[in-house]
Amino acid sequence: MGWSISHGGTPRGTYSYTSVDNLFARLKKAASWGQRRTLKPILSHRSGEAYFSVEPRTAADIGATLIDVAPLLARDDDWQGLAIQIGQSALRAAQADEPWVWS
């Protein structure tokens, strides 16, 4: 089981809950206080929650922040790539003026 993220956030099906939890832990360490505050709408959810959505304007802020923080993720291409992929999906949702959905 895992997260399915709209707008291309999970191009190969789902990301495991463990992978996303590990990414979130790394984001919390790498991000500044202000960046963590921007990311709070996704960082505050626990794995296994059935569903949540983020409004387009907030998704745009989260997407930009994920892409900004990605290079700080311990120079690990896998974690950086995951953060960028999820960030880009948030930006696509915002550009489409649609909710960004995690299920």
C-alpha positions as protocol buffer text, in pm:
chain_id: "A"
residue {
  index: 1
  type: MET
  ca { x: 0 y: 0 z: 0 }
}
residue {
  index: 2
  type: GLY
  ca { x: 106 y: 356 z: -51 }
}
residue {
  index: 3
  type: TRP
  ca { x: 24 y: 705 z: -165 }
}
residue {
  index: 4
  type: SER
  ca { x: -117 y: 785 z: -505 }
}
residue {
  index: 5
  type: ILE
  ca { x: -64 y: 1155 z: -585 }
}
residue {
  index: 6
  type: SER
  ca { x: -260 y: 1335 z: -854 }
}
residue {
  index: 7
  type: HIS
  ca { x: -124 y: 1526 z: -1153 }
}
residue {
  index: 8
  type: GLY
  ca { x: 161 y: 1286 z: -1216 }
}
residue {
  index: 9
  type: GLY
  ca { x: 294 y: 1272 z: -861 }
}
residue {
  index: 10
  type: THR
  ca { x: 317 y: 895 z: -878 }
}
residue {
  index: 11
  type: PRO
  ca { x: 395 y: 806 z: -1240 }
}
residue {
  index: 12
  type: ARG
  ca { x: 453 y: 437 z: -1165 }
}
residue {
  index: 13
  type: GLY
  ca { x: 148 y: 370 z: -949 }
}
residue {
  index: 14
  type: THR
  ca { x: 211 y: 457 z: -585 }
}
residue {
  index: 15
  type: TYR
  ca { x: 493 y: 554 z: -350 }
}
residue {
  index: 16
  type: SER
  ca { x: 515 y: 335 z: -44 }
}
residue {
  index: 17
  type: TYR
  ca { x: 412 y: 491 z: 284 }
}
residue {
  index: 18
  type: THR
  ca { x: 762 y: 420 z: 414 }
}
residue {
  index: 19
  type: SER
  ca { x: 929 y: 603 z: 125 }
}
residue {
  index: 20
  type: VAL
  ca { x: 711 y: 909 z: 171 }
}
residue {
  index: 21
  type: ASP
  ca { x: 765 y: 904 z: 550 }
}
residue {
  index: 22
  type: ASN
  ca { x: 1141 y: 889 z: 492 }
}
residue {
  index: 23
  type: LEU
  ca { x: 1121 y: 1176 z: 243 }
}
residue {
  index: 24
  type: PHE
  ca { x: 919 y: 1383 z: 490 }
}
residue {
  index: 25
  type: ALA
  ca { x: 1177 y: 1319 z: 765 }
}
residue {
  index: 26
  type: ARG
  ca { x: 1455 y: 1437 z: 533 }
}
residue {
  index: 27
  type: LEU
  ca { x: 1254 y: 1742 z: 427 }
}
residue {
  index: 28
  type: LYS
  ca { x: 1197 y: 1840 z: 790 }
}
residue {
  index: 29
  type: LYS
  ca { x: 1574 y: 1829 z: 852 }
}
residue {
  index: 30
  type: ALA
  ca { x: 1677 y: 2009 z: 533 }
}
residue {
  index: 31
  type: ALA
  ca { x: 1408 y: 2279 z: 516 }
}
residue {
  index: 32
  type: SER
  ca { x: 1419 y: 2612 z: 693 }
}
residue {
  index: 33
  type: TRP
  ca { x: 1149 y: 2704 z: 944 }
}
residue {
  index: 34
  type: GLY
  ca { x: 960 y: 2899 z: 679 }
}
residue {
  index: 35
  type: GLN
  ca { x: 985 y: 2615 z: 428 }
}
residue {
  index: 36
  type: ARG
  ca { x: 859 y: 2365 z: 687 }
}
residue {
  index: 37
  type: ARG
  ca { x: 565 y: 2596 z: 750 }
}
residue {
  index: 38
  type: THR
  ca { x: 485 y: 2600 z: 377 }
}
residue {
  index: 39
  type: LEU
  ca { x: 513 y: 2219 z: 363 }
}
residue {
  index: 40
  type: LYS
  ca { x: 295 y: 2164 z: 672 }
}
residue {
  index: 41
  type: PRO
  ca { x: -19 y: 2071 z: 473 }
}
residue {
  index: 42
  type: ILE
  ca { x: 158 y: 1757 z: 351 }
}
residue {
  index: 43
  type: LEU
  ca { x: 401 y: 1697 z: 639 }
}
residue {
  index: 44
  type: SER
  ca { x: 117 y: 1688 z: 892 }
}
residue {
  index: 45
  type: HIS
  ca { x: -50 y: 1385 z: 735 }
}
residue {
  index: 46
  type: ARG
  ca { x: 31 y: 1035 z: 848 }
}
residue {
  index: 47
  type: SER
  ca { x: 79 y: 744 z: 619 }
}
residue {
  index: 48
  type: GLY
  ca { x: -233 y: 542 z: 574 }
}
residue {
  index: 49
  type: GLU
  ca { x: -475 y: 831 z: 597 }
}
residue {
  index: 50
  type: ALA
  ca { x: -728 y: 755 z: 331 }
}
residue {
  index: 51
  type: TYR
  ca { x: -735 y: 1086 z: 146 }
}
residue {
  index: 52
  type: PHE
  ca { x: -651 y: 1452 z: 158 }
}
residue {
  index: 53
  type: SER
  ca { x: -642 y: 1734 z: -92 }
}
residue {
  index: 54
  type: VAL
  ca { x: -465 y: 2068 z: -116 }
}
residue {
  index: 55
  type: GLU
  ca { x: -614 y: 2375 z: -281 }
}
residue {
  index: 56
  type: PRO
  ca { x: -438 y: 2497 z: -597 }
}
residue {
  index: 57
  type: ARG
  ca { x: -276 y: 2811 z: -452 }
}
residue {
  index: 58
  type: THR
  ca { x: -134 y: 2617 z: -158 }
}
residue {
  index: 59
  type: ALA
  ca { x: -22 y: 2341 z: -396 }
}
residue {
  index: 60
  type: ALA
  ca { x: 173 y: 2599 z: -596 }
}
residue {
  index: 61
  type: ASP
  ca { x: 358 y: 2714 z: -281 }
}
residue {
  index: 62
  type: ILE
  ca { x: 428 y: 2355 z: -173 }
}
residue {
  index: 63
  type: GLY
  ca { x: 548 y: 2255 z: -519 }
}
residue {
  index: 64
  type: ALA
  ca { x: 791 y: 2546 z: -542 }
}
residue {
  index: 65
  type: THR
  ca { x: 919 y: 2474 z: -191 }
}
residue {
  index: 66
  type: LEU
  ca { x: 971 y: 2103 z: -260 }
}
residue {
  index: 67
  type: ILE
  ca { x: 1174 y: 2188 z: -569 }
}
residue {
  index: 68
  type: ASP
  ca { x: 1376 y: 2448 z: -372 }
}
residue {
  index: 69
  type: VAL
  ca { x: 1453 y: 2207 z: -86 }
}
residue {
  index: 70
  type: ALA
  ca { x: 1529 y: 1906 z: -310 }
}
residue {
  index: 71
  type: PRO
  ca { x: 1897 y: 1997 z: -368 }
}
residue {
  index: 72
  type: LEU
  ca { x: 1950 y: 2003 z: 10 }
}
residue {
  index: 73
  type: LEU
  ca { x: 1843 y: 1642 z: 62 }
}
residue {
  index: 74
  type: ALA
  ca { x: 2177 y: 1489 z: 155 }
}
residue {
  index: 75
  type: ARG
  ca { x: 2297 y: 1495 z: -207 }
}
residue {
  index: 76
  type: ASP
  ca { x: 2101 y: 1178 z: -269 }
}
residue {
  index: 77
  type: ASP
  ca { x: 1959 y: 1168 z: -620 }
}
residue {
  index: 78
  type: ASP
  ca { x: 1675 y: 932 z: -524 }
}
residue {
  index: 79
  type: TRP
  ca { x: 1536 y: 1161 z: -252 }
}
residue {
  index: 80
  type: GLN
  ca { x: 1596 y: 1471 z: -461 }
}
residue {
  index: 81
  type: GLY
  ca { x: 1417 y: 1312 z: -756 }
}
residue {
  index: 82
  type: LEU
  ca { x: 1121 y: 1209 z: -542 }
}
residue {
  index: 83
  type: ALA
  ca { x: 1087 y: 1559 z: -397 }
}
residue {
  index: 84
  type: ILE
  ca { x: 1107 y: 1714 z: -744 }
}
residue {
  index: 85
  type: GLN
  ca { x: 854 y: 1468 z: -891 }
}
residue {
  index: 86
  type: ILE
  ca { x: 604 y: 1541 z: -615 }
}
residue {
  index: 87
  type: GLY
  ca { x: 676 y: 1914 z: -636 }
}
residue {
  index: 88
  type: GLN
  ca { x: 614 y: 1919 z: -1010 }
}
residue {
  index: 89
  type: SER
  ca { x: 282 y: 1742 z: -963 }
}
residue {
  index: 90
  type: ALA
  ca { x: 177 y: 2010 z: -714 }
}
residue {
  index: 91
  type: LEU
  ca { x: 266 y: 2278 z: -967 }
}
residue {
  index: 92
  type: ARG
  ca { x: 67 y: 2100 z: -1240 }
}
residue {
  index: 93
  type: ALA
  ca { x: -239 y: 2087 z: -1011 }
}
residue {
  index: 94
  type: ALA
  ca { x: -202 y: 2457 z: -938 }
}
residue {
  index: 95
  type: GLN
  ca { x: -160 y: 2544 z: -1307 }
}
residue {
  index: 96
  type: ALA
  ca { x: -476 y: 2347 z: -1385 }
}
residue {
  index: 97
  type: ASP
  ca { x: -652 y: 2524 z: -1095 }
}
residue {
  index: 98
  type: GLU
  ca { x: -747 y: 2184 z: -953 }
}
residue {
  index: 99
  type: PRO
  ca { x: -708 y: 2036 z: -606 }
}
residue {
  index: 100
  type: TRP
  ca { x: -389 y: 1835 z: -556 }
}
residue {
  index: 101
  type: VAL
  ca { x: -508 y: 1499 z: -426 }
}
residue {
  index: 102
  type: TRP
  ca { x: -329 y: 1237 z: -216 }
}
residue {
  index: 103
  type: SER
  ca { x: -508 y: 906 z: -173 }
}
